[in-house]
PDB file of C-alpha atoms in Angstrom:
ATOM      1  CA  UNK A   1       9.336  60.787  59.069  1.00 38.00           C
ATOM      2  CA  UNK A   2       6.131  60.604  61.045  1.00 37.00           C
ATOM      3  CA  UNK A   3       4.868  57.044  61.162  1.00 46.00           C
ATOM      4  CA  UNK A   4       1.072  56.915  61.319  1.00 43.00           C
ATOM      5  CA  UNK A   5       1.156  53.141  61.705  1.00 47.00           C
ATOM      6  CA  UNK A   6       2.833  53.273  65.100  1.00 47.00           C
ATOM      7  CA  UNK A   7      -0.263  54.964  66.484  1.00 41.00           C
ATOM      8  CA  UNK A   8      -2.556  52.120  65.542  1.00 39.00           C
ATOM      9  CA  UNK A   9      -0.626  48.886  65.993  1.00 42.00           C
ATOM     10  CA  UNK A  10       2.725  47.384  66.878  1.00 42.00           C
ATOM     11  CA  UNK A  11       4.962  46.953  63.854  1.00 46.00           C
ATOM     12  CA  UNK A  12       8.415  45.601  63.145  1.00 48.00           C
ATOM     13  CA  UNK A  13      10.507  48.494  61.827  1.00 45.00           C
ATOM     14  CA  UNK A  14      14.267  48.603  62.151  1.00 44.00           C
ATOM     15  CA  UNK A  15      15.516  52.149  62.727  1.00 43.00           C
ATOM     16  CA  UNK A  16      18.302  52.021  60.150  1.00 37.00           C
ATOM     17  CA  UNK A  17      19.354  50.010  57.140  1.00 35.00           C
ATOM     18  CA  UNK A  18      22.581  50.144  55.145  1.00 37.00           C
ATOM     19  CA  UNK A  19      21.191  50.295  51.629  1.00 40.00           C
ATOM     20  CA  UNK A  20      22.469  52.291  48.683  1.00 34.00           C
ATOM     21  CA  UNK A  21      19.331  53.279  46.804  1.00 37.00           C
ATOM     22  CA  UNK A  22      19.759  55.638  43.858  1.00 39.00           C
ATOM     23  CA  UNK A  23      16.364  57.137  44.529  1.00 40.00           C
ATOM     24  CA  UNK A  24      14.823  60.223  46.060  1.00 42.00           C
ATOM     25  CA  UNK A  25      12.158  58.031  47.584  1.00 53.00           C
ATOM     26  CA  UNK A  26       8.608  57.192  46.718  1.00 80.00           C
ATOM     27  CA  UNK A  27       7.647  56.327  43.163  1.00 89.00           C
ATOM     28  CA  UNK A  28       9.775  58.815  41.240  1.00 89.00           C
ATOM     29  CA  UNK A  29      11.633  56.055  39.375  1.00 93.00           C
ATOM     30  CA  UNK A  30       8.661  53.742  38.813  1.00 96.00           C
ATOM     31  CA  UNK A  31       7.944  53.721  35.072  1.00 96.00           C
ATOM     32  CA  UNK A  32       4.512  52.071  35.042  1.00 97.00           C
ATOM     33  CA  UNK A  33       1.815  51.605  37.713  1.00 97.00           C
ATOM     34  CA  UNK A  34      -1.002  49.075  37.253  1.00 98.00           C
ATOM     35  CA  UNK A  35      -3.945  48.362  39.572  1.00 97.00           C
ATOM     36  CA  UNK A  36      -5.251  44.796  39.822  1.00 97.00           C
ATOM     37  CA  UNK A  37      -8.975  44.866  40.604  1.00 95.00           C
ATOM     38  CA  UNK A  38     -11.808  42.390  41.102  1.00 90.00           C
ATOM     39  CA  UNK A  39     -15.482  42.885  41.731  1.00 79.00           C
ATOM     40  CA  UNK A  40     -15.652  40.094  44.324  1.00 80.00           C
ATOM     41  CA  UNK A  41     -13.439  37.943  46.482  1.00 84.00           C
ATOM     42  CA  UNK A  42     -12.292  34.446  45.641  1.00 85.00           C
ATOM     43  CA  UNK A  43     -11.495  35.025  41.965  1.00 90.00           C
ATOM     44  CA  UNK A  44      -7.732  34.629  42.435  1.00 91.00           C
ATOM     45  CA  UNK A  45      -6.755  38.290  42.109  1.00 95.00           C
ATOM     46  CA  UNK A  46      -3.689  37.943  44.332  1.00 95.00           C
ATOM     47  CA  UNK A  47      -2.691  34.808  42.433  1.00 96.00           C
ATOM     48  CA  UNK A  48      -2.858  36.701  39.143  1.00 97.00           C
ATOM     49  CA  UNK A  49      -0.896  39.618  40.639  1.00 97.00           C
ATOM     50  CA  UNK A  50       1.826  37.291  41.897  1.00 97.00           C
ATOM     51  CA  UNK A  51       2.164  35.325  38.670  1.00 97.00           C
ATOM     52  CA  UNK A  52       2.126  38.434  36.479  1.00 98.00           C
ATOM     53  CA  UNK A  53       4.926  39.868  38.613  1.00 98.00           C
ATOM     54  CA  UNK A  54       6.961  36.667  38.276  1.00 97.00           C
ATOM     55  CA  UNK A  55       6.349  36.499  34.515  1.00 97.00           C
ATOM     56  CA  UNK A  56       7.428  40.121  34.074  1.00 98.00           C
ATOM     57  CA  UNK A  57      10.516  39.524  36.199  1.00 97.00           C
ATOM     58  CA  UNK A  58      11.552  36.460  34.206  1.00 95.00           C
ATOM     59  CA  UNK A  59      11.150  38.574  31.065  1.00 95.00           C
ATOM     60  CA  UNK A  60      13.909  40.836  32.365  1.00 96.00           C
ATOM     61  CA  UNK A  61      11.929  43.575  34.115  1.00 97.00           C
ATOM     62  CA  UNK A  62      12.316  45.032  37.592  1.00 97.00           C
ATOM     63  CA  UNK A  63       8.936  44.610  39.251  1.00 98.00           C
ATOM     64  CA  UNK A  64       7.273  45.680  42.489  1.00 98.00           C
ATOM     65  CA  UNK A  65       4.067  44.597  44.214  1.00 98.00           C
ATOM     66  CA  UNK A  66       2.220  46.904  46.594  1.00 97.00           C
ATOM     67  CA  UNK A  67      -0.279  44.811  48.554  1.00 95.00           C
ATOM     68  CA  UNK A  68      -3.064  47.072  49.840  1.00 93.00           C
ATOM     69  CA  UNK A  69      -5.402  44.204  50.717  1.00 91.00           C
ATOM     70  CA  UNK A  70      -5.021  45.239  54.344  1.00 90.00           C
ATOM     71  CA  UNK A  71      -7.373  42.671  55.848  1.00 88.00           C
ATOM     72  CA  UNK A  72      -6.149  39.722  53.784  1.00 85.00           C
ATOM     73  CA  UNK A  73      -2.468  40.133  52.847  1.00 91.00           C
ATOM     74  CA  UNK A  74      -1.701  36.816  51.153  1.00 91.00           C
ATOM     75  CA  UNK A  75       1.041  37.753  48.694  1.00 94.00           C
ATOM     76  CA  UNK A  76       3.933  37.532  51.221  1.00 93.00           C
ATOM     77  CA  UNK A  77       3.059  33.873  51.760  1.00 92.00           C
ATOM     78  CA  UNK A  78       2.693  33.240  48.029  1.00 95.00           C
ATOM     79  CA  UNK A  79       6.226  34.560  47.550  1.00 95.00           C
ATOM     80  CA  UNK A  80       7.548  32.832  50.674  1.00 92.00           C
ATOM     81  CA  UNK A  81       8.596  36.038  52.445  1.00 89.00           C
ATOM     82  CA  UNK A  82       6.081  36.061  55.273  1.00 68.00           C
ATOM     83  CA  UNK A  83       8.371  36.623  58.270  1.00 70.00           C
ATOM     84  CA  UNK A  84      10.610  39.466  57.138  1.00 75.00           C
ATOM     85  CA  UNK A  85      11.347  42.710  58.961  1.00 78.00           C
ATOM     86  CA  UNK A  86      10.782  46.044  57.233  1.00 83.00           C
ATOM     87  CA  UNK A  87      13.734  48.438  57.377  1.00 85.00           C
ATOM     88  CA  UNK A  88      14.090  52.158  56.879  1.00 84.00           C
ATOM     89  CA  UNK A  89      16.549  54.232  54.902  1.00 83.00           C
ATOM     90  CA  UNK A  90      16.772  57.994  54.387  1.00 80.00           C
ATOM     91  CA  UNK A  91      14.209  57.779  51.573  1.00 78.00           C
ATOM     92  CA  UNK A  92      11.608  55.840  53.572  1.00 84.00           C
ATOM     93  CA  UNK A  93      10.676  52.208  54.013  1.00 91.00           C
ATOM     94  CA  UNK A  94      12.786  49.737  52.084  1.00 92.00           C
ATOM     95  CA  UNK A  95      10.615  47.161  50.279  1.00 94.00           C
ATOM     96  CA  UNK A  96      11.255  43.484  50.857  1.00 94.00           C
ATOM     97  CA  UNK A  97      13.118  41.853  47.990  1.00 94.00           C
ATOM     98  CA  UNK A  98      12.229  38.290  47.091  1.00 92.00           C
ATOM     99  CA  UNK A  99      15.422  37.496  45.180  1.00 90.00           C
ATOM    100  CA  UNK A 100      19.139  38.173  45.489  1.00 89.00           C
ATOM    101  CA  UNK A 101      19.125  40.262  42.293  1.00 92.00           C
ATOM    102  CA  UNK A 102      16.489  42.571  43.809  1.00 94.00           C
ATOM    103  CA  UNK A 103      14.353  42.318  40.685  1.00 96.00           C
ATOM    104  CA  UNK A 104      11.082  41.729  42.579  1.00 97.00           C
ATOM    105  CA  UNK A 105      10.171  44.055  45.469  1.00 96.00           C
ATOM    106  CA  UNK A 106       7.183  43.760  47.779  1.00 96.00           C
ATOM    107  CA  UNK A 107       5.481  45.873  50.432  1.00 95.00           C
ATOM    108  CA  UNK A 108       2.560  44.567  52.470  1.00 93.00           C
ATOM    109  CA  UNK A 109       0.926  45.095  55.832  1.00 91.00           C
ATOM    110  CA  UNK A 110       1.711  41.416  56.353  1.00 89.00           C
ATOM    111  CA  UNK A 111       5.295  42.465  57.135  1.00 89.00           C
ATOM    112  CA  UNK A 112       4.165  44.941  59.784  1.00 86.00           C
ATOM    113  CA  UNK A 113       2.137  42.603  61.989  1.00 82.00           C
ATOM    114  CA  UNK A 114       3.747  41.272  65.160  1.00 79.00           C
ATOM    115  CA  UNK A 115       1.500  38.209  64.906  1.00 76.00           C
ATOM    116  CA  UNK A 116       0.597  36.880  61.429  1.00 73.00           C
ATOM    117  CA  UNK A 117      -2.776  35.787  62.808  1.00 75.00           C
ATOM    118  CA  UNK A 118      -3.605  39.277  64.067  1.00 81.00           C
ATOM    119  CA  UNK A 119      -6.770  40.738  62.570  1.00 80.00           C
ATOM    120  CA  UNK A 120      -6.614  44.246  61.127  1.00 83.00           C
ATOM    121  CA  UNK A 121      -9.787  45.772  62.600  1.00 82.00           C
ATOM    122  CA  UNK A 122      -9.634  49.311  61.273  1.00 83.00           C
ATOM    123  CA  UNK A 123     -12.072  51.954  60.159  1.00 86.00           C
ATOM    124  CA  UNK A 124     -11.598  53.832  56.900  1.00 84.00           C
ATOM    125  CA  UNK A 125      -9.339  56.696  58.083  1.00 89.00           C
ATOM    126  CA  UNK A 126      -6.662  54.335  59.421  1.00 91.00           C
ATOM    127  CA  UNK A 127      -6.686  52.334  56.195  1.00 90.00           C
ATOM    128  CA  UNK A 128      -6.435  55.536  54.187  1.00 91.00           C
ATOM    129  CA  UNK A 129      -3.491  56.756  56.291  1.00 92.00           C
ATOM    130  CA  UNK A 130      -1.496  53.561  55.844  1.00 92.00           C
ATOM    131  CA  UNK A 131      -2.154  53.419  52.109  1.00 93.00           C
ATOM    132  CA  UNK A 132      -0.931  57.008  51.891  1.00 91.00           C
ATOM    133  CA  UNK A 133       2.311  55.959  53.561  1.00 91.00           C
ATOM    134  CA  UNK A 134       2.656  52.929  51.322  1.00 92.00           C
ATOM    135  CA  UNK A 135       2.349  55.098  48.207  1.00 91.00           C
ATOM    136  CA  UNK A 136       4.563  57.999  49.324  1.00 89.00           C
ATOM    137  CA  UNK A 137       7.053  56.538  51.823  1.00 91.00           C
ATOM    138  CA  UNK A 138       8.287  53.304  50.239  1.00 94.00           C
ATOM    139  CA  UNK A 139      11.672  53.703  48.526  1.00 93.00           C
ATOM    140  CA  UNK A 140      10.945  51.524  45.499  1.00 94.00           C
ATOM    141  CA  UNK A 141      13.979  52.694  43.579  1.00 92.00           C
ATOM    142  CA  UNK A 142      14.007  51.970  39.851  1.00 94.00           C
ATOM    143  CA  UNK A 143      11.124  49.745  38.708  1.00 97.00           C
ATOM    144  CA  UNK A 144       9.751  48.925  35.281  1.00 97.00           C
ATOM    145  CA  UNK A 145       6.303  47.988  36.619  1.00 98.00           C
ATOM    146  CA  UNK A 146       4.569  48.350  39.992  1.00 98.00           C
ATOM    147  CA  UNK A 147       1.505  46.136  40.412  1.00 98.00           C
ATOM    148  CA  UNK A 148      -0.941  47.223  43.135  1.00 97.00           C
ATOM    149  CA  UNK A 149      -2.999  44.345  44.524  1.00 96.00           C
ATOM    150  CA  UNK A 150      -6.297  45.666  45.881  1.00 94.00           C
ATOM    151  CA  UNK A 151      -9.061  44.139  48.017  1.00 90.00           C
ATOM    152  CA  UNK A 152     -12.348  43.127  46.353  1.00 87.00           C
ATOM    153  CA  UNK A 153     -14.934  45.758  45.557  1.00 81.00           C
ATOM    154  CA  UNK A 154     -14.831  49.539  45.279  1.00 83.00           C
ATOM    155  CA  UNK A 155     -14.239  50.752  48.818  1.00 81.00           C
ATOM    156  CA  UNK A 156     -12.034  53.082  50.882  1.00 85.00           C
ATOM    157  CA  UNK A 157      -8.811  51.353  49.868  1.00 89.00           C
ATOM    158  CA  UNK A 158      -9.443  51.926  46.172  1.00 91.00           C
ATOM    159  CA  UNK A 159     -10.330  55.581  46.589  1.00 92.00           C
ATOM    160  CA  UNK A 160      -7.341  56.099  48.900  1.00 92.00           C
ATOM    161  CA  UNK A 161      -4.827  54.652  46.474  1.00 93.00           C
ATOM    162  CA  UNK A 162      -6.270  56.667  43.569  1.00 94.00           C
ATOM    163  CA  UNK A 163      -6.119  59.877  45.608  1.00 93.00           C
ATOM    164  CA  UNK A 164      -2.494  59.211  46.533  1.00 92.00           C
ATOM    165  CA  UNK A 165      -1.522  58.313  42.973  1.00 92.00           C
ATOM    166  CA  UNK A 166      -2.732  61.636  41.556  1.00 88.00           C
ATOM    167  CA  UNK A 167       0.806  63.011  41.520  1.00 85.00           C
ATOM    168  CA  UNK A 168       2.080  59.875  39.777  1.00 87.00           C
ATOM    169  CA  UNK A 169       1.213  58.369  36.417  1.00 85.00           C
ATOM    170  CA  UNK A 170      -1.279  55.521  36.765  1.00 95.00           C
ATOM    171  CA  UNK A 171      -1.296  53.483  33.555  1.00 97.00           C
ATOM    172  CA  UNK A 172      -4.604  51.798  34.334  1.00 96.00           C
ATOM    173  CA  UNK A 173      -6.240  48.719  35.804  1.00 96.00           C
ATOM    174  CA  UNK A 174      -6.426  45.009  35.050  1.00 97.00           C
ATOM    175  CA  UNK A 175      -9.724  43.363  36.045  1.00 95.00           C
ATOM    176  CA  UNK A 176      -9.819  39.732  37.173  1.00 95.00           C
ATOM    177  CA  UNK A 177     -12.936  37.576  36.910  1.00 92.00           C
ATOM    178  CA  UNK A 178     -13.946  33.935  36.779  1.00 88.00           C
ATOM    179  CA  UNK A 179     -16.198  32.590  33.980  1.00 86.00           C
ATOM    180  CA  UNK A 180     -19.462  32.458  35.963  1.00 80.00           C
ATOM    181  CA  UNK A 181     -22.136  35.101  35.479  1.00 78.00           C
ATOM    182  CA  UNK A 182     -22.126  36.001  39.197  1.00 76.00           C
ATOM    183  CA  UNK A 183     -18.467  36.997  38.900  1.00 78.00           C
ATOM    184  CA  UNK A 184     -18.719  38.828  35.586  1.00 84.00           C
ATOM    185  CA  UNK A 185     -21.719  40.727  36.983  1.00 83.00           C
ATOM    186  CA  UNK A 186     -19.574  42.040  39.814  1.00 84.00           C
ATOM    187  CA  UNK A 187     -16.819  42.985  37.374  1.00 87.00           C
ATOM    188  CA  UNK A 188     -19.364  45.104  35.480  1.00 89.00           C
ATOM    189  CA  UNK A 189     -19.616  47.246  38.600  1.00 89.00           C
ATOM    190  CA  UNK A 190     -15.816  47.427  38.725  1.00 91.00           C
ATOM    191  CA  UNK A 191     -15.832  48.666  35.125  1.00 92.00           C
ATOM    192  CA  UNK A 192     -18.340  51.360  36.137  1.00 92.00           C
ATOM    193  CA  UNK A 193     -16.036  52.325  39.012  1.00 93.00           C
ATOM    194  CA  UNK A 194     -13.108  52.717  36.618  1.00 94.00           C
ATOM    195  CA  UNK A 195     -15.149  54.893  34.273  1.00 92.00           C
ATOM    196  CA  UNK A 196     -16.408  57.113  37.093  1.00 93.00           C
ATOM    197  CA  UNK A 197     -12.905  57.606  38.503  1.00 94.00           C
ATOM    198  CA  UNK A 198     -11.205  58.018  35.133  1.00 95.00           C
ATOM    199  CA  UNK A 199      -9.068  54.878  35.389  1.00 95.00           C
ATOM    200  CA  UNK A 200      -8.105  53.336  32.062  1.00 95.00           C
ATOM    201  CA  UNK A 201      -9.084  49.664  31.747  1.00 95.00           C
ATOM    202  CA  UNK A 202      -6.054  47.805  30.419  1.00 96.00           C
ATOM    203  CA  UNK A 203      -7.961  44.555  30.034  1.00 96.00           C
ATOM    204  CA  UNK A 204      -9.846  41.664  31.581  1.00 95.00           C
ATOM    205  CA  UNK A 205      -8.340  38.343  32.685  1.00 96.00           C
ATOM    206  CA  UNK A 206     -10.502  35.250  33.108  1.00 93.00           C
ATOM    207  CA  UNK A 207      -9.077  33.129  35.925  1.00 92.00           C
ATOM    208  CA  UNK A 208     -10.079  29.540  36.766  1.00 88.00           C
ATOM    209  CA  UNK A 209     -10.929  29.016  33.113  1.00 83.00           C
ATOM    210  CA  UNK A 210     -11.134  25.232  33.027  1.00 76.00           C
ATOM    211  CA  UNK A 211      -9.308  22.629  35.110  1.00 76.00           C
ATOM    212  CA  UNK A 212      -5.972  21.125  34.038  1.00 73.00           C
ATOM    213  CA  UNK A 213      -5.794  17.405  34.835  1.00 74.00           C
ATOM    214  CA  UNK A 214      -2.536  16.715  36.710  1.00 72.00           C
ATOM    215  CA  UNK A 215      -2.202  13.319  34.973  1.00 70.00           C
ATOM    216  CA  UNK A 216      -2.997  13.935  31.301  1.00 72.00           C
ATOM    217  CA  UNK A 217      -2.872  17.788  31.198  1.00 71.00           C
ATOM    218  CA  UNK A 218      -6.298  17.897  29.517  1.00 72.00           C
ATOM    219  CA  UNK A 219      -8.295  21.021  30.360  1.00 72.00           C
ATOM    220  CA  UNK A 220     -11.951  20.475  31.355  1.00 73.00           C
ATOM    221  CA  UNK A 221     -14.492  23.278  31.775  1.00 73.00           C
ATOM    222  CA  UNK A 222     -15.879  22.604  35.244  1.00 69.00           C
ATOM    223  CA  UNK A 223     -17.388  26.109  35.334  1.00 67.00           C
ATOM    224  CA  UNK A 224     -19.100  27.959  32.513  1.00 67.00           C
ATOM    225  CA  UNK A 225     -16.777  29.100  29.755  1.00 73.00           C
ATOM    226  CA  UNK A 226     -15.925  32.399  28.123  1.00 79.00           C
ATOM    227  CA  UNK A 227     -17.593  34.780  30.568  1.00 84.00           C
ATOM    228  CA  UNK A 228     -14.565  37.064  30.762  1.00 88.00           C
ATOM    229  CA  UNK A 229     -14.112  37.250  27.002  1.00 89.00           C
ATOM    230  CA  UNK A 230     -17.818  37.933  26.461  1.00 88.00           C
ATOM    231  CA  UNK A 231     -17.753  40.658  29.116  1.00 88.00           C
ATOM    232  CA  UNK A 232     -14.783  42.277  27.383  1.00 90.00           C
ATOM    233  CA  UNK A 233     -16.696  42.353  24.107  1.00 89.00           C
ATOM    234  CA  UNK A 234     -19.842  43.789  25.701  1.00 85.00           C
ATOM    235  CA  UNK A 235     -17.963  46.561  27.497  1.00 86.00           C
ATOM    236  CA  UNK A 236     -15.460  47.357  24.755  1.00 90.00           C
ATOM    237  CA  UNK A 237     -12.518  46.226  26.890  1.00 91.00           C
ATOM    238  CA  UNK A 238      -9.457  44.246  25.878  1.00 93.00           C
ATOM    239  CA  UNK A 239      -9.510  40.558  26.745  1.00 95.00           C
ATOM    240  CA  UNK A 240      -5.998  39.758  27.957  1.00 96.00           C
ATOM    241  CA  UNK A 241      -6.473  35.992  28.211  1.00 95.00           C
ATOM    242  CA  UNK A 242      -7.530  33.018  30.325  1.00 93.00           C
ATOM    243  CA  UNK A 243      -5.700  31.198  33.117  1.00 94.00           C
ATOM    244  CA  UNK A 244      -6.872  27.659  33.985  1.00 90.00           C
ATOM    245  CA  UNK A 245      -7.170  26.028  37.379  1.00 87.00           C
ATOM    246  CA  UNK A 246      -3.867  24.183  37.601  1.00 89.00           C
ATOM    247  CA  UNK A 247      -2.932  21.991  40.596  1.00 89.00           C
ATOM    248  CA  UNK A 248       0.745  22.720  39.938  1.00 92.00           C
ATOM    249  CA  UNK A 249       0.082  26.444  40.246  1.00 94.00           C
ATOM    250  CA  UNK A 250      -1.951  25.966  43.436  1.00 92.00           C
ATOM    251  CA  UNK A 251       0.811  23.855  44.996  1.00 93.00           C
ATOM    252  CA  UNK A 252       3.463  26.394  44.039  1.00 95.00           C
ATOM    253  CA  UNK A 253       1.516  29.205  45.700  1.00 94.00           C
ATOM    254  CA  UNK A 254       0.919  27.165  48.860  1.00 93.00           C
ATOM    255  CA  UNK A 255       4.628  26.343  49.121  1.00 94.00           C
ATOM    256  CA  UNK A 256       5.851  29.799  48.130  1.00 93.00           C
ATOM    257  CA  UNK A 257       7.626  28.511  45.025  1.00 94.00           C
ATOM    258  CA  UNK A 258       8.111  30.201  41.675  1.00 95.00           C
ATOM    259  CA  UNK A 259       5.688  28.462  39.324  1.00 95.00           C
ATOM    260  CA  UNK A 260       6.976  30.363  36.296  1.00 95.00           C
ATOM    261  CA  UNK A 261      10.466  29.035  36.908  1.00 94.00           C
ATOM    262  CA  UNK A 262       9.439  25.493  37.826  1.00 94.00           C
ATOM    263  CA  UNK A 263       6.987  24.677  35.015  1.00 93.00           C
ATOM    264  CA  UNK A 264       8.039  26.526  31.846  1.00 94.00           C
ATOM    265  CA  UNK A 265       6.555  23.812  29.604  1.00 91.00           C
ATOM    266  CA  UNK A 266       3.034  23.986  31.010  1.00 90.00           C
ATOM    267  CA  UNK A 267       0.026  25.487  29.259  1.00 88.00           C
ATOM    268  CA  UNK A 268      -0.572  27.659  32.323  1.00 92.00           C
ATOM    269  CA  UNK A 269       2.932  29.117  31.991  1.00 95.00           C
ATOM    270  CA  UNK A 270       2.214  29.977  28.349  1.00 94.00           C
ATOM    271  CA  UNK A 271      -1.110  31.610  29.269  1.00 95.00           C
ATOM    272  CA  UNK A 272       0.365  33.784  32.020  1.00 97.00           C
ATOM    273  CA  UNK A 273       3.432  34.721  29.950  1.00 97.00           C
ATOM    274  CA  UNK A 274       1.227  35.764  27.029  1.00 97.00           C
ATOM    275  CA  UNK A 275      -0.985  37.908  29.281  1.00 97.00           C
ATOM    276  CA  UNK A 276       2.064  39.549  30.878  1.00 97.00           C
ATOM    277  CA  UNK A 277       3.605  40.346  27.506  1.00 97.00           C
ATOM    278  CA  UNK A 278       0.354  41.783  26.147  1.00 96.00           C
ATOM    279  CA  UNK A 279      -0.040  43.926  29.270  1.00 97.00           C
ATOM    280  CA  UNK A 280       3.568  45.144  29.075  1.00 96.00           C
ATOM    281  CA  UNK A 281       3.232  46.046  25.398  1.00 94.00           C
ATOM    282  CA  UNK A 282       0.028  47.948  26.144  1.00 93.00           C
ATOM    283  CA  UNK A 283       1.482  50.131  28.887  1.00 95.00           C
ATOM    284  CA  UNK A 284       4.753  50.739  27.038  1.00 89.00           C
ATOM    285  CA  UNK A 285       2.987  52.040  23.942  1.00 85.00           C
ATOM    286  CA  UNK A 286       0.328  54.104  25.737  1.00 71.00           C
TER     287      UNK A 286
END
């Protein structure tokens, strides 16, 4: 297998890996593929991707995350797998598994950097080439859902992943926003992007919807409220739900811990679980 990445940067790839994968490589055994999009940075898109993956896994699904945010790969740290080598088998690159049961798989450029502080200073063609390899040359094996975490906006990475997914079934996209008008305005452009490229909008998630007090658990609206739900109504999209700002969630992400396992009695857990179940029902019945 020709490795385009080796021409552009030093990576950590082991030449062989003893792994019995009942797969012919790529995404042939991935049942559902979902893009996670945002119109702007800082809305917590990677947080939502990570927590949706954990919620789906705890519900008994095999889940994968493909992190194509090439310039800001944060999900490996959120899942506490930041310093892991990528191996190869006959079918391609073996994803990094975050648990012993191999129910949550992850692939990210963060695993391919010699130095985690190294900046990825690439033009479009190099990004497109790597995304092509990520889509076609990762041996995901059998997955119920593959979540693809994208960078903000509607740029080369988004077009590259859509082009490479043409031979696979893309279920659609989840859009993440915060309540403020400046964020929902950017998501409007993301909705236009989806319509122009023929991507089904599975729903809108409003993140940072209120602040959960760590002492009394009361939720206060420090930002405006309901922007995501109103946007869903105006654009005819499904509103999947709201996720509050929760210090327990922030701490879990910083420490690479599983929030969904640690705080099953929290309101944030209920919100994320409900969104994950609604999303799963939507793609299973489509």
